[in-house]
Coordinates of C-alpha atoms in Angstrom, one line a residue:
Chain Y
M109 CA 13.2 78.4 -135.4
E110 CA 10.6 75.8 -135.9
I111 CA 7.2 76.6 -134.7
I112 CA 6.3 75.4 -131.4
N113 CA 2.5 74.1 -131.1
K114 CA 0.6 74.6 -128.0
I115 CA -3.1 75.0 -126.5
L116 CA -4.0 77.9 -124.2
D117 CA -7.3 78.1 -122.4
K118 CA -9.1 81.3 -122.4
S119 CA -8.5 81.8 -118.7
S120 CA -4.9 81.2 -119.3
L121 CA -4.9 84.0 -121.8
T122 CA -6.6 86.1 -119.3
V123 CA -3.8 85.5 -116.8
L124 CA -1.2 85.8 -119.5
V125 CA -2.1 89.3 -120.3
E126 CA -2.2 90.2 -116.5
K127 CA 1.4 88.7 -116.1
L128 CA 2.6 90.4 -119.1
N129 CA 1.3 93.7 -117.6
A130 CA 2.8 92.7 -114.1
S131 CA 6.3 92.1 -115.8
G132 CA 6.3 95.8 -116.9
K133 CA 5.6 95.2 -120.4
E134 CA 2.9 97.7 -121.9
V135 CA 0.1 95.6 -123.6
Y136 CA -1.9 97.2 -126.6
A137 CA -5.0 95.6 -127.9
P138 CA -8.0 96.7 -129.7
V139 CA -10.5 98.5 -127.6
N140 CA -13.8 100.0 -128.6
K141 CA -14.0 103.5 -127.5
K142 CA -17.1 105.4 -128.4
G143 CA -18.0 103.1 -131.5
I144 CA -14.2 103.2 -132.9
T145 CA -12.0 100.4 -132.2
E146 CA -8.5 101.2 -131.8
F147 CA -5.1 99.9 -130.4
E148 CA -5.2 101.0 -126.7
K149 CA -3.1 100.2 -123.7
V150 CA -5.0 97.5 -121.7
A151 CA -4.6 96.3 -118.0
N152 CA -6.7 93.1 -118.8
L153 CA -8.5 91.4 -121.5
Q154 CA -11.8 92.4 -120.4
E155 CA -11.2 95.6 -122.0
M156 CA -10.5 94.2 -125.4
D157 CA -12.7 94.0 -128.5
F158 CA -12.3 90.6 -129.7
D159 CA -14.9 90.9 -132.4
C160 CA -13.2 93.6 -134.5
I161 CA -12.3 92.5 -137.8
A162 CA -9.8 95.4 -138.1
T163 CA -9.2 98.4 -136.1
K164 CA -9.7 101.8 -137.7
Q165 CA -5.9 102.5 -137.7
S166 CA -3.1 100.0 -137.7
A167 CA -0.9 98.9 -135.1
K168 CA 2.1 100.7 -136.9
S169 CA 2.1 103.7 -134.3
L170 CA 3.5 101.3 -131.7
V171 CA 6.8 101.5 -133.6
F172 CA 6.1 104.6 -135.8
P173 CA 4.0 107.3 -134.0
K174 CA 2.0 109.7 -135.7
V175 CA 4.6 112.3 -134.1
E176 CA 7.6 111.4 -132.5
K177 CA 10.5 113.3 -131.0
L178 CA 13.9 112.4 -132.6
M179 CA 15.9 115.0 -130.6
N180 CA 16.4 118.1 -128.6
F181 CA 18.9 120.9 -129.9
E182 CA 19.9 124.1 -128.2
K183 CA 21.7 127.0 -130.2
T184 CA 24.7 128.5 -128.6
F185 CA 27.0 131.4 -129.6
D186 CA 28.9 129.0 -132.2
D187 CA 27.6 125.8 -131.7
V188 CA 24.6 123.6 -131.7
I189 CA 24.2 121.3 -129.0
V190 CA 22.4 117.9 -129.9
K191 CA 20.5 115.7 -127.4
N192 CA 19.4 112.6 -129.0
V193 CA 16.4 110.6 -127.6
D194 CA 17.4 107.8 -125.4
I195 CA 16.2 104.6 -127.3
T196 CA 17.2 102.5 -124.3
A197 CA 14.5 104.0 -122.4
F198 CA 11.6 102.8 -124.9
P199 CA 9.3 100.4 -123.2
E200 CA 8.8 96.5 -123.8
V201 CA 5.5 96.6 -125.7
I202 CA 3.1 93.7 -126.5
A203 CA 1.0 94.1 -129.5
F204 CA -2.1 91.8 -128.6
G205 CA -5.0 90.6 -130.6
T206 CA -3.5 92.0 -133.8
R207 CA -4.8 90.5 -136.9
P208 CA -2.4 88.4 -139.1
C209 CA -2.4 91.3 -141.7
D210 CA -1.5 93.8 -138.9
A211 CA 1.7 91.5 -138.1
A212 CA 2.5 91.2 -141.7
G213 CA 2.4 95.0 -141.9
F214 CA 5.5 95.1 -139.8
I215 CA 7.4 93.5 -142.4
P216 CA 7.2 96.0 -145.1
L217 CA 7.5 98.8 -142.7
D218 CA 10.5 97.3 -141.1
A219 CA 12.2 97.0 -144.6
I220 CA 11.4 100.9 -145.3
F221 CA 13.1 101.7 -142.0
T222 CA 16.2 99.2 -142.2
T223 CA 17.1 98.9 -145.8
D224 CA 20.3 100.6 -146.8
N225 CA 20.2 102.8 -143.7
V226 CA 19.2 101.7 -140.3
D227 CA 16.7 103.9 -138.4
E228 CA 18.1 103.6 -134.9
I229 CA 15.0 104.7 -133.3
F230 CA 12.6 102.7 -135.5
K231 CA 14.9 99.8 -134.9
A232 CA 14.9 100.1 -131.0
R233 CA 11.0 100.3 -130.9
M234 CA 10.7 97.4 -133.4
D235 CA 13.1 95.2 -131.0
K236 CA 11.2 95.8 -128.2
L237 CA 7.9 95.0 -129.7
T238 CA 6.4 91.4 -129.6
I239 CA 3.2 90.7 -131.7
I240 CA 0.7 88.1 -130.4
S241 CA -1.9 88.0 -133.1
I242 CA -5.3 86.2 -133.4
S243 CA -6.4 84.5 -136.6
C244 CA -9.4 85.9 -138.2
K245 CA -12.7 83.9 -137.7
K246 CA -14.6 86.6 -139.9
A247 CA -13.8 89.1 -142.8
D248 CA -15.6 91.9 -144.5
D249 CA -16.0 92.9 -148.2
F250 CA -12.7 95.2 -147.8
C251 CA -10.4 92.2 -146.6
F252 CA -8.2 91.0 -149.6
C253 CA -5.1 89.4 -147.6
T254 CA -5.2 86.1 -149.6
S255 CA -4.5 88.3 -153.0
V256 CA -1.2 89.7 -151.4
N257 CA 0.5 86.5 -150.1
G258 CA -1.3 86.6 -146.8
G259 CA -4.1 84.9 -145.2
P260 CA -6.5 84.9 -142.2
G261 CA -4.4 82.4 -140.4
N262 CA -1.0 83.6 -141.7
T263 CA 2.0 83.4 -139.3
S264 CA 4.3 86.0 -141.2
G265 CA 5.3 88.9 -138.8
S266 CA 3.7 87.5 -135.6
D267 CA 5.9 86.1 -132.5
I268 CA 3.0 84.1 -131.5
L269 CA -0.4 83.5 -133.4
L270 CA -3.5 82.6 -131.5
T271 CA -6.3 80.8 -133.2
E272 CA -9.8 80.0 -131.6
M273 CA -10.5 76.5 -131.7
S274 CA -13.8 76.9 -129.4
P275 CA -14.8 79.7 -127.1
N276 CA -12.5 78.5 -124.3
E277 CA -9.6 77.2 -126.3
Y278 CA -6.9 78.8 -128.5
Y279 CA -4.4 77.1 -130.5
A280 CA -1.1 78.9 -130.0
E281 CA 1.8 78.7 -132.5
I282 CA 4.9 80.0 -131.1
I283 CA 6.8 81.3 -133.7
T284 CA 9.9 83.3 -132.9
E285 CA 12.5 83.6 -130.2
K286 CA 10.5 86.7 -128.9
G287 CA 7.4 84.4 -128.9
K288 CA 9.4 81.5 -127.0
S289 CA 10.6 83.8 -124.3
I290 CA 6.9 84.6 -123.5
L291 CA 6.3 80.8 -123.7
D292 CA 9.3 80.0 -121.5
A293 CA 8.4 82.7 -118.6
N294 CA 4.9 81.5 -118.7
A295 CA 5.0 77.8 -119.3
A296 CA 2.6 76.5 -116.9
L297 CA -0.4 78.3 -118.8
F298 CA 0.4 76.5 -121.9
K299 CA -0.6 72.8 -122.8
D300 CA 1.1 70.7 -125.4
S301 CA -0.6 70.3 -128.7
A302 CA -0.1 68.7 -132.1
V303 CA -0.2 70.6 -135.3
V304 CA -3.7 71.8 -135.9
D305 CA -5.3 72.5 -139.3
K306 CA -6.4 76.0 -139.1
T307 CA -8.4 75.9 -142.4
P308 CA -11.8 75.3 -140.9
L309 CA -11.3 77.5 -137.9
V310 CA -10.3 80.7 -140.0
A311 CA -12.6 83.0 -142.4
K312 CA -12.8 82.2 -146.2
I313 CA -11.2 85.2 -148.3
E314 CA -11.4 84.8 -152.0
Q315 CA -8.3 85.9 -153.9
Q316 CA -9.0 88.6 -156.3
F317 CA -5.7 88.9 -158.1
T318 CA -2.0 87.4 -158.1
E319 CA 1.1 89.2 -157.5
E320 CA 2.5 87.8 -160.9
V321 CA -0.2 89.5 -162.9
I322 CA 0.0 92.7 -161.1
N323 CA 3.7 92.8 -161.5
E324 CA 3.3 92.0 -165.2
K325 CA 0.7 94.5 -165.8
L326 CA 2.2 97.3 -164.0
K327 CA 5.3 97.1 -166.3
T328 CA 3.5 98.8 -169.1
L329 CA 0.8 100.9 -167.2
F330 CA 2.8 103.9 -166.2
E331 CA 1.6 106.0 -168.8
S332 CA -2.0 104.6 -169.1
D333 CA -4.9 106.9 -168.5
I334 CA -6.5 104.4 -166.0
W335 CA -4.8 106.5 -163.3
D336 CA -7.0 109.5 -164.2
T337 CA -9.9 107.6 -164.5
Q338 CA -9.4 105.9 -161.1
A339 CA -8.2 109.1 -159.2
M340 CA -11.0 111.1 -160.5
R341 CA -13.2 111.0 -157.3
C342 CA -10.0 110.9 -155.1
V343 CA -10.2 113.9 -152.7
G344 CA -6.6 113.8 -152.1
C345 CA -6.6 113.5 -148.4
G346 CA -4.1 111.1 -146.4
A347 CA -6.5 109.0 -144.6
C348 CA -5.5 105.9 -146.7
A349 CA -1.7 106.4 -146.0
F350 CA -2.2 107.2 -142.3
V351 CA -4.5 104.1 -141.5
C352 CA -2.3 101.9 -143.5
P353 CA 0.1 99.4 -141.7
A354 CA 3.0 99.4 -144.4
C355 CA 3.0 103.3 -145.3
G356 CA 6.2 104.6 -143.5
C357 CA 6.7 108.0 -145.3
F358 CA 7.2 110.8 -142.9
D359 CA 8.2 114.5 -142.7
I360 CA 10.8 116.0 -140.4
Q361 CA 9.7 119.1 -138.6
D362 CA 11.8 121.5 -136.1
E363 CA 10.0 123.2 -133.6
T364 CA 12.0 126.2 -131.8
K365 CA 11.4 128.4 -129.0
G366 CA 14.2 130.8 -128.7
K367 CA 17.4 129.0 -128.5
D368 CA 15.7 125.5 -127.8
G369 CA 14.3 123.2 -130.4
V370 CA 12.8 119.7 -130.9
R371 CA 13.0 117.7 -134.1
H372 CA 10.0 115.7 -134.9
R373 CA 9.3 113.0 -137.3
C374 CA 5.6 113.1 -138.5
W375 CA 3.3 111.0 -140.7
D376 CA 3.3 112.1 -144.4
S377 CA 1.7 110.7 -147.2
C378 CA 2.3 110.7 -151.3
G379 CA -1.3 111.5 -151.7
F380 CA -0.4 115.2 -150.7
K381 CA 0.7 117.8 -153.1
L382 CA 3.0 119.1 -151.0
F383 CA 4.7 115.9 -150.8
T384 CA 6.8 116.3 -153.9
L385 CA 6.5 120.2 -154.2
H386 CA 10.1 121.5 -155.0
T387 CA 11.4 124.8 -153.8
S388 CA 11.4 126.1 -157.5
G389 CA 7.6 125.5 -157.6
H390 CA 7.7 122.7 -159.9
N391 CA 5.8 119.7 -158.8
P392 CA 6.9 116.3 -160.4
R393 CA 3.4 115.0 -159.2
E394 CA 1.2 118.0 -160.1
K395 CA -2.0 116.0 -160.5
Q396 CA -3.7 113.7 -158.0
A397 CA -3.7 110.7 -160.7
Q398 CA 0.1 110.8 -160.6
R399 CA 0.2 110.8 -156.7
W400 CA -2.5 107.8 -156.6
R401 CA -0.3 106.0 -159.5
Q402 CA 2.7 106.5 -157.2
R403 CA 0.7 104.9 -154.3
I404 CA 0.0 101.8 -156.5
Y405 CA 3.6 101.6 -158.1
H406 CA 5.3 102.0 -154.9
K407 CA 3.3 99.3 -152.9
F408 CA 3.0 96.9 -156.2
S409 CA 6.1 97.5 -158.2
Y410 CA 8.9 99.2 -156.4
Q411 CA 8.7 97.6 -153.1
P412 CA 8.5 94.1 -154.5
E413 CA 11.5 95.2 -156.9
Q414 CA 13.5 96.5 -153.9
Q415 CA 12.5 94.5 -150.6
K416 CA 10.8 91.4 -152.3
Q417 CA 7.5 91.9 -151.0
F418 CA 4.4 93.9 -151.4
G419 CA 3.7 97.3 -149.6
C420 CA 0.5 96.2 -148.9
V421 CA -1.1 93.3 -146.6
G422 CA -4.6 93.5 -147.8
C423 CA -6.1 94.7 -144.7
G424 CA -8.6 97.0 -146.4
R425 CA -8.2 100.0 -144.1
C426 CA -7.5 102.4 -146.7
S427 CA -10.5 101.5 -148.4
R428 CA -12.9 101.2 -145.2
A429 CA -11.7 104.7 -144.2
C430 CA -11.6 106.5 -147.9
P431 CA -14.2 109.0 -148.0
S432 CA -14.8 108.7 -151.7
D433 CA -14.6 104.9 -151.9
M434 CA -11.2 104.7 -153.7
N435 CA -11.3 100.7 -153.1
I436 CA -7.5 99.7 -153.7
A437 CA -8.5 95.9 -154.2
E438 CA -11.2 97.1 -156.6
H439 CA -8.6 99.1 -158.8
L440 CA -5.9 96.4 -158.5
T441 CA -8.4 93.7 -159.9
Q442 CA -9.4 96.1 -162.6
I443 CA -5.5 96.6 -163.4
A444 CA -5.1 92.4 -163.2
K445 CA -8.2 92.0 -165.6
G446 CA -7.6 95.1 -168.1
Chain X
M57 CA -35.0 109.2 -160.0
E58 CA -36.0 108.5 -163.6
E59 CA -36.7 112.0 -163.9
I60 CA -33.2 113.0 -162.9
K61 CA -31.6 110.3 -165.2
K62 CA -33.7 111.9 -168.1
I63 CA -32.4 115.4 -167.4
A64 CA -28.9 114.0 -167.1
R65 CA -29.3 112.1 -170.5
E66 CA -30.6 115.0 -172.3
L67 CA -28.0 117.4 -171.0
L68 CA -25.2 115.1 -172.4
A69 CA -26.9 114.0 -175.5
E70 CA -27.5 117.8 -176.5
N71 CA -23.7 118.5 -175.5
K72 CA -25.1 121.2 -173.2
V73 CA -22.6 119.7 -170.9
Q74 CA -19.6 117.4 -171.0
V75 CA -19.7 116.0 -167.3
V76 CA -22.5 115.0 -165.2
L77 CA -21.5 114.8 -161.6
G78 CA -23.6 112.3 -159.5
F79 CA -23.2 109.3 -157.7
E80 CA -22.8 105.4 -158.6
K81 CA -22.9 102.2 -156.7
G82 CA -19.5 101.8 -154.8
T83 CA -17.8 98.8 -153.3
A84 CA -19.4 96.7 -150.4
N85 CA -22.2 98.8 -149.0
K86 CA -21.1 102.2 -150.3
V87 CA -21.9 104.7 -152.9
R88 CA -19.7 107.0 -154.2
P89 CA -19.2 110.3 -156.4
A90 CA -19.2 109.6 -160.1
F91 CA -18.6 111.4 -163.3
F92 CA -20.5 110.7 -166.5
T93 CA -19.5 111.8 -169.8
K94 CA -21.8 109.6 -172.1
A95 CA -25.4 109.7 -172.2
E96 CA -25.4 105.7 -172.3
D97 CA -23.6 105.5 -168.9
I98 CA -26.4 107.4 -167.1
D99 CA -28.0 104.1 -166.3
K100 CA -25.6 103.8 -163.6
L101 CA -26.4 107.0 -162.0
I102 CA -28.1 106.7 -158.8
Y103 CA -29.4 108.8 -156.0
N104 CA -30.6 107.5 -152.6
E105 CA -30.5 108.5 -148.9
A106 CA -26.8 107.2 -148.6
C107 CA -25.7 109.9 -151.1
I108 CA -24.5 112.5 -148.7
H109 CA -21.3 113.2 -149.9
N110 CA -20.8 116.9 -150.9
I111 CA -19.9 116.6 -154.4
A112 CA -19.8 120.4 -155.0
L113 CA -16.1 119.8 -154.1
Y114 CA -15.5 118.3 -157.6
L115 CA -16.6 121.6 -159.4
K116 CA -13.2 123.0 -158.5
K117 CA -11.4 119.9 -159.6
D118 CA -9.7 119.4 -162.9
T119 CA -12.5 117.2 -164.5
C120 CA -15.1 119.9 -164.0
Q121 CA -12.8 122.8 -164.8
H122 CA -11.9 121.5 -168.1
A123 CA -15.6 120.8 -169.2
K124 CA -17.6 123.6 -170.9
G125 CA -20.7 122.6 -169.1
V126 CA -21.3 120.6 -165.9
A127 CA -24.5 119.2 -164.4
I128 CA -24.5 118.2 -160.9
T129 CA -27.3 116.2 -159.1
A130 CA -27.6 118.5 -156.1
T131 CA -29.1 117.8 -152.7
P132 CA -30.0 121.1 -150.4
N133 CA -26.3 121.0 -149.2
V134 CA -24.8 120.8 -152.5
V135 CA -26.9 123.5 -153.8
R136 CA -26.0 125.9 -150.9
S137 CA -22.2 125.0 -151.5
I138 CA -22.9 126.2 -155.2
L139 CA -24.2 129.3 -154.1
Q140 CA -21.4 129.9 -151.9
L141 CA -18.9 129.0 -154.2
S142 CA -20.7 131.4 -156.7
A143 CA -20.7 134.3 -154.0
E144 CA -16.9 133.6 -153.5
N145 CA -16.4 133.9 -157.2
Q146 CA -15.2 130.4 -157.9
I147 CA -17.8 129.3 -160.3
T148 CA -19.8 130.8 -162.9
E149 CA -23.6 130.2 -163.3
E150 CA -23.2 129.8 -167.0
K151 CA -21.2 126.5 -166.7
I152 CA -23.1 124.9 -163.8
H153 CA -26.5 122.9 -164.5
I154 CA -27.7 122.1 -161.1
I155 CA -30.3 119.1 -161.1
G156 CA -31.9 119.8 -157.6
I157 CA -32.8 117.2 -155.4
T158 CA -35.0 118.0 -152.5
H159 CA -34.4 116.9 -148.9
E160 CA -37.1 114.3 -149.6
G161 CA -35.3 112.9 -152.4
K162 CA -37.6 114.1 -155.1
C163 CA -36.3 115.8 -158.3
A164 CA -36.8 119.6 -158.5
G165 CA -35.7 120.0 -162.1
I166 CA -33.1 122.2 -163.4
L167 CA -32.4 125.2 -161.1
D168 CA -31.0 128.4 -162.2
F169 CA -29.1 130.3 -159.5
K170 CA -32.0 132.4 -158.7
A171 CA -34.3 129.1 -158.4
A172 CA -31.4 127.7 -156.5
E173 CA -31.6 130.6 -153.9
E174 CA -35.3 130.0 -153.5
F175 CA -34.6 126.4 -153.1
S176 CA -32.0 126.9 -150.4
K177 CA -34.2 129.0 -148.3
T178 CA -37.0 126.8 -148.4
Q179 CA -35.3 123.4 -147.8
P180 CA -35.2 122.5 -144.1
K181 CA -31.6 122.4 -142.4
G182 CA -31.1 119.0 -141.0
L183 CA -29.4 118.6 -137.6
K184 CA -29.2 115.1 -136.2
P185 CA -30.7 114.8 -132.8
E186 CA -27.2 113.6 -131.5
D187 CA -25.6 116.8 -132.9
K188 CA -28.3 118.8 -131.2
A189 CA -27.6 117.0 -128.1
L190 CA -23.8 117.7 -128.3
I191 CA -24.3 121.3 -128.9
E192 CA -26.4 121.7 -126.0
K193 CA -23.9 120.0 -123.8
I194 CA -21.1 122.3 -125.2
Q195 CA -23.3 125.5 -124.8
A196 CA -23.7 124.6 -121.2
M197 CA -20.1 124.5 -120.6
S198 CA -17.8 127.4 -119.2
L199 CA -15.3 128.9 -121.7
E200 CA -12.5 126.9 -119.9
E201 CA -14.4 123.5 -120.1
R202 CA -15.3 124.1 -123.8
F203 CA -11.7 124.8 -124.6
D204 CA -10.6 121.5 -122.7
Y205 CA -13.5 119.8 -124.5
W206 CA -11.9 120.6 -127.8
V207 CA -8.3 120.1 -126.9
E208 CA -9.4 116.5 -126.0
A209 CA -11.9 116.1 -129.2
F210 CA -8.9 117.1 -131.4
S211 CA -6.2 114.7 -129.7
P212 CA -6.9 111.7 -132.0
C213 CA -6.4 114.0 -135.0
I214 CA -3.8 112.2 -137.3
K215 CA -3.7 115.3 -139.7
C216 CA -4.7 113.3 -142.8
Y217 CA -6.6 116.6 -143.7
A218 CA -9.6 114.7 -145.0
C219 CA -11.6 117.3 -143.4
R220 CA -10.0 119.9 -145.5
A221 CA -9.8 117.7 -148.6
S222 CA -13.5 117.0 -148.7
C223 CA -14.7 120.4 -147.7
P224 CA -16.1 122.4 -151.0
M225 CA -15.0 125.7 -149.0
C226 CA -11.7 124.5 -148.7
Y227 CA -10.4 125.4 -152.0
C228 CA -7.5 127.4 -151.5
G229 CA -4.3 126.3 -153.7
K230 CA -2.2 126.7 -150.9
C231 CA -3.5 126.2 -147.4
N232 CA -2.2 128.2 -144.5
V233 CA -0.9 125.1 -142.8
E234 CA 1.3 124.5 -145.9
T235 CA 3.1 128.0 -145.3
N236 CA 6.2 127.4 -143.6
N237 CA 8.0 130.7 -143.9
P238 CA 6.8 131.8 -141.3
Q239 CA 5.4 128.5 -140.0
W240 CA 1.9 129.5 -138.6
I241 CA 0.7 126.2 -137.8
P242 CA 3.0 123.4 -136.3
V243 CA 2.7 120.4 -138.8
A244 CA 3.2 117.8 -136.1
S245 CA -0.3 116.3 -134.8
H246 CA 0.6 117.0 -131.2
K247 CA -1.6 118.7 -128.9
Y248 CA -1.0 122.4 -130.0
G249 CA -0.5 121.1 -133.7
N250 CA -4.0 119.8 -133.7
V251 CA -5.6 122.4 -131.7
E252 CA -4.1 125.1 -133.9
W253 CA -5.0 123.6 -137.0
H254 CA -8.6 122.9 -136.2
M255 CA -9.0 126.4 -134.9
M256 CA -7.5 128.0 -137.7
R257 CA -9.7 126.0 -140.2
A258 CA -12.8 126.6 -138.1
M259 CA -12.1 130.4 -138.2
H260 CA -11.5 130.6 -141.9
L261 CA -14.9 128.7 -142.4
A262 CA -16.9 131.0 -140.1
G263 CA -19.7 132.6 -142.0
R264 CA -18.8 130.6 -145.0
C265 CA -19.3 127.0 -144.0
I266 CA -23.0 125.7 -145.1
N267 CA -23.2 123.0 -142.5
C268 CA -23.2 119.8 -144.7
G269 CA -21.2 117.8 -142.3
E270 CA -18.7 116.5 -144.8
C271 CA -15.7 117.1 -142.5
N272 CA -17.1 114.9 -139.8
R273 CA -18.1 112.1 -142.3
S274 CA -14.8 112.1 -143.8
C275 CA -12.8 112.2 -140.6
P276 CA -11.4 108.7 -140.1
V277 CA -11.0 109.2 -136.1
D278 CA -14.6 110.8 -136.2
I279 CA -13.9 114.4 -134.5
P280 CA -17.1 116.2 -134.5
L281 CA -15.8 119.2 -136.6
N282 CA -19.4 119.8 -138.0
I283 CA -20.5 121.0 -134.4
L284 CA -17.6 123.5 -134.3
S285 CA -18.5 125.0 -137.6
Y286 CA -22.2 124.9 -136.7
M287 CA -21.6 126.6 -133.6
L288 CA -19.7 129.5 -135.5
S289 CA -22.3 129.4 -138.1
D290 CA -24.9 130.2 -135.5
F291 CA -22.7 132.8 -134.0
V292 CA -22.4 134.7 -137.4
L293 CA -26.2 134.5 -138.0
D294 CA -26.7 136.1 -134.4
E295 CA -24.1 138.6 -134.6
F296 CA -24.1 139.8 -138.3
D297 CA -27.7 138.2 -139.6
S298 CA -25.7 136.4 -142.3
E299 CA -25.9 132.9 -143.5
A300 CA -23.7 131.0 -146.1
G301 CA -25.0 129.4 -148.9
L302 CA -28.4 131.3 -149.3
N303 CA -27.1 133.9 -152.1
S304 CA -24.9 133.6 -155.2
V305 CA -23.5 137.0 -154.8
F306 CA -21.0 138.2 -152.3
T307 CA -22.4 138.2 -149.0
S308 CA -19.5 137.1 -146.6
A309 CA -20.3 138.5 -143.1
L310 CA -16.4 138.6 -141.9
S311 CA -15.2 140.1 -145.2
A312 CA -17.9 143.0 -145.6
Y313 CA -18.9 145.9 -143.2
T314 CA -22.2 147.1 -143.1
V315 CA -23.4 150.2 -141.1
V316 CA -25.7 147.8 -139.1
D317 CA -22.6 145.7 -137.9
K318 CA -22.3 145.5 -134.2
E319 CA -19.4 147.1 -133.0
N320 CA -19.8 146.1 -129.3
F321 CA -16.3 144.5 -129.2
I322 CA -14.8 147.8 -129.3
K323 CA -14.1 148.9 -125.9

């Protein structure tokens, strides 16, 4: 649909969040708790941390939680009775105050779960998610969205994008049908507006590399020793993958007690040795450098090839969270220039 | 700083070591672990108060394992880790050249393991005031309250295992949490999965942890794991008069029996 342009006063925004809550939707927004800002359920806007550049973890857990029950099962004498999760019982969720990179992150994540085979549980959660993002006024040294086809005022992935025009006024772009249904239900709160040029209202983020150059370079770098050099200080934890909005790898775990059991889906990471370990004991990615290479290739070669988009939105979370400063933008720039 | 660089340069130039393990400037405002293999690269070696990563971790990684000699810029925490790794037969003295750095950031020259033991004993152990306050708060709790405190503290855990990955003492080729036949620890990061994982790790580190705080520094969700290990170390010191990171030979309280060990747990 064509984008609808509106203006929303800050007081109307406060009312909107209260009304969304009152209508039975669960609203999640960045909340600063003990110095760390994460997406938490909020009752009103006063709880929200508007200043946060990026929450520590992404908003992906709203549709892809760190641990999620897929089904219950019960063993009988000669059968197994499976009880699937009731996907119709999932709540309507609003992700509020996400950044354009958070919103864009749902696109590659959705592609992982719905290309070839549609993951019904993920899809059901995604269908019930509405994303109301706020453009970035500030960026930090780790942000690089403009290098991966994003931007501080980018509309991709958002249902509604708000851009602060003044402390009391937001420019609201209604992007999708989901966004429009929120507009329709709360029409009195929105004022009409012409198209606003967002450039002076959003952060300036320098482009460090381009998609074309990365794609071209990666074609011949698979056997390069650059992976050893870059990955030398990588400690091999999964922090980068787990805070990433676009990482969708998971592990399936059954937990049983007597005859009853639960099947869980848990986050997993290609940075772990165990991720590719075969039953035979052979590991096709024995070294951390090979696992680091996989991370880069999956996001910047395989996903563009298979799903026509990067598996990275340039939010910089991995680089902020890394205990040994494995800065993905720095490494990609090195690849682009090399 | 110049003295540290001079030693590092000489060791590389004379081919006594093939790798110098230290720090370099990182991205944004970060510093990061770095591996120097050429004397001319030592210009990039830095040390400042931000260099708190416990780089003894890398002594067990490929780059250092494959080198004949390794030099390491070592703060008191790093020295203690080296001694503990030696006590657990993970590294040998011949290979490691410790360039000591005091808690005040001064170069202490090259330390052999005997000098390192002396260094380790005389360097003060830092516990931040907020850590001290938290320990006092936990100690004032009843056992039930303490359990509830830790269950709550572990709840944001996402099982990224950054605590394990950045801990020099977590060098096991196969961690207990990766064993799945039988599955001792639930993989899922739900309430019990998190509690069992952190309890198991704490127990495996009791008497071995040198309290560098790296687990807490690495944790993306800021779980105060360093406090848990600190309290266990304190307990081991009280009960067994044993402290990790002071000796380069085997002294593990929980793996050795001595006639003075208390037996008051036998009832």
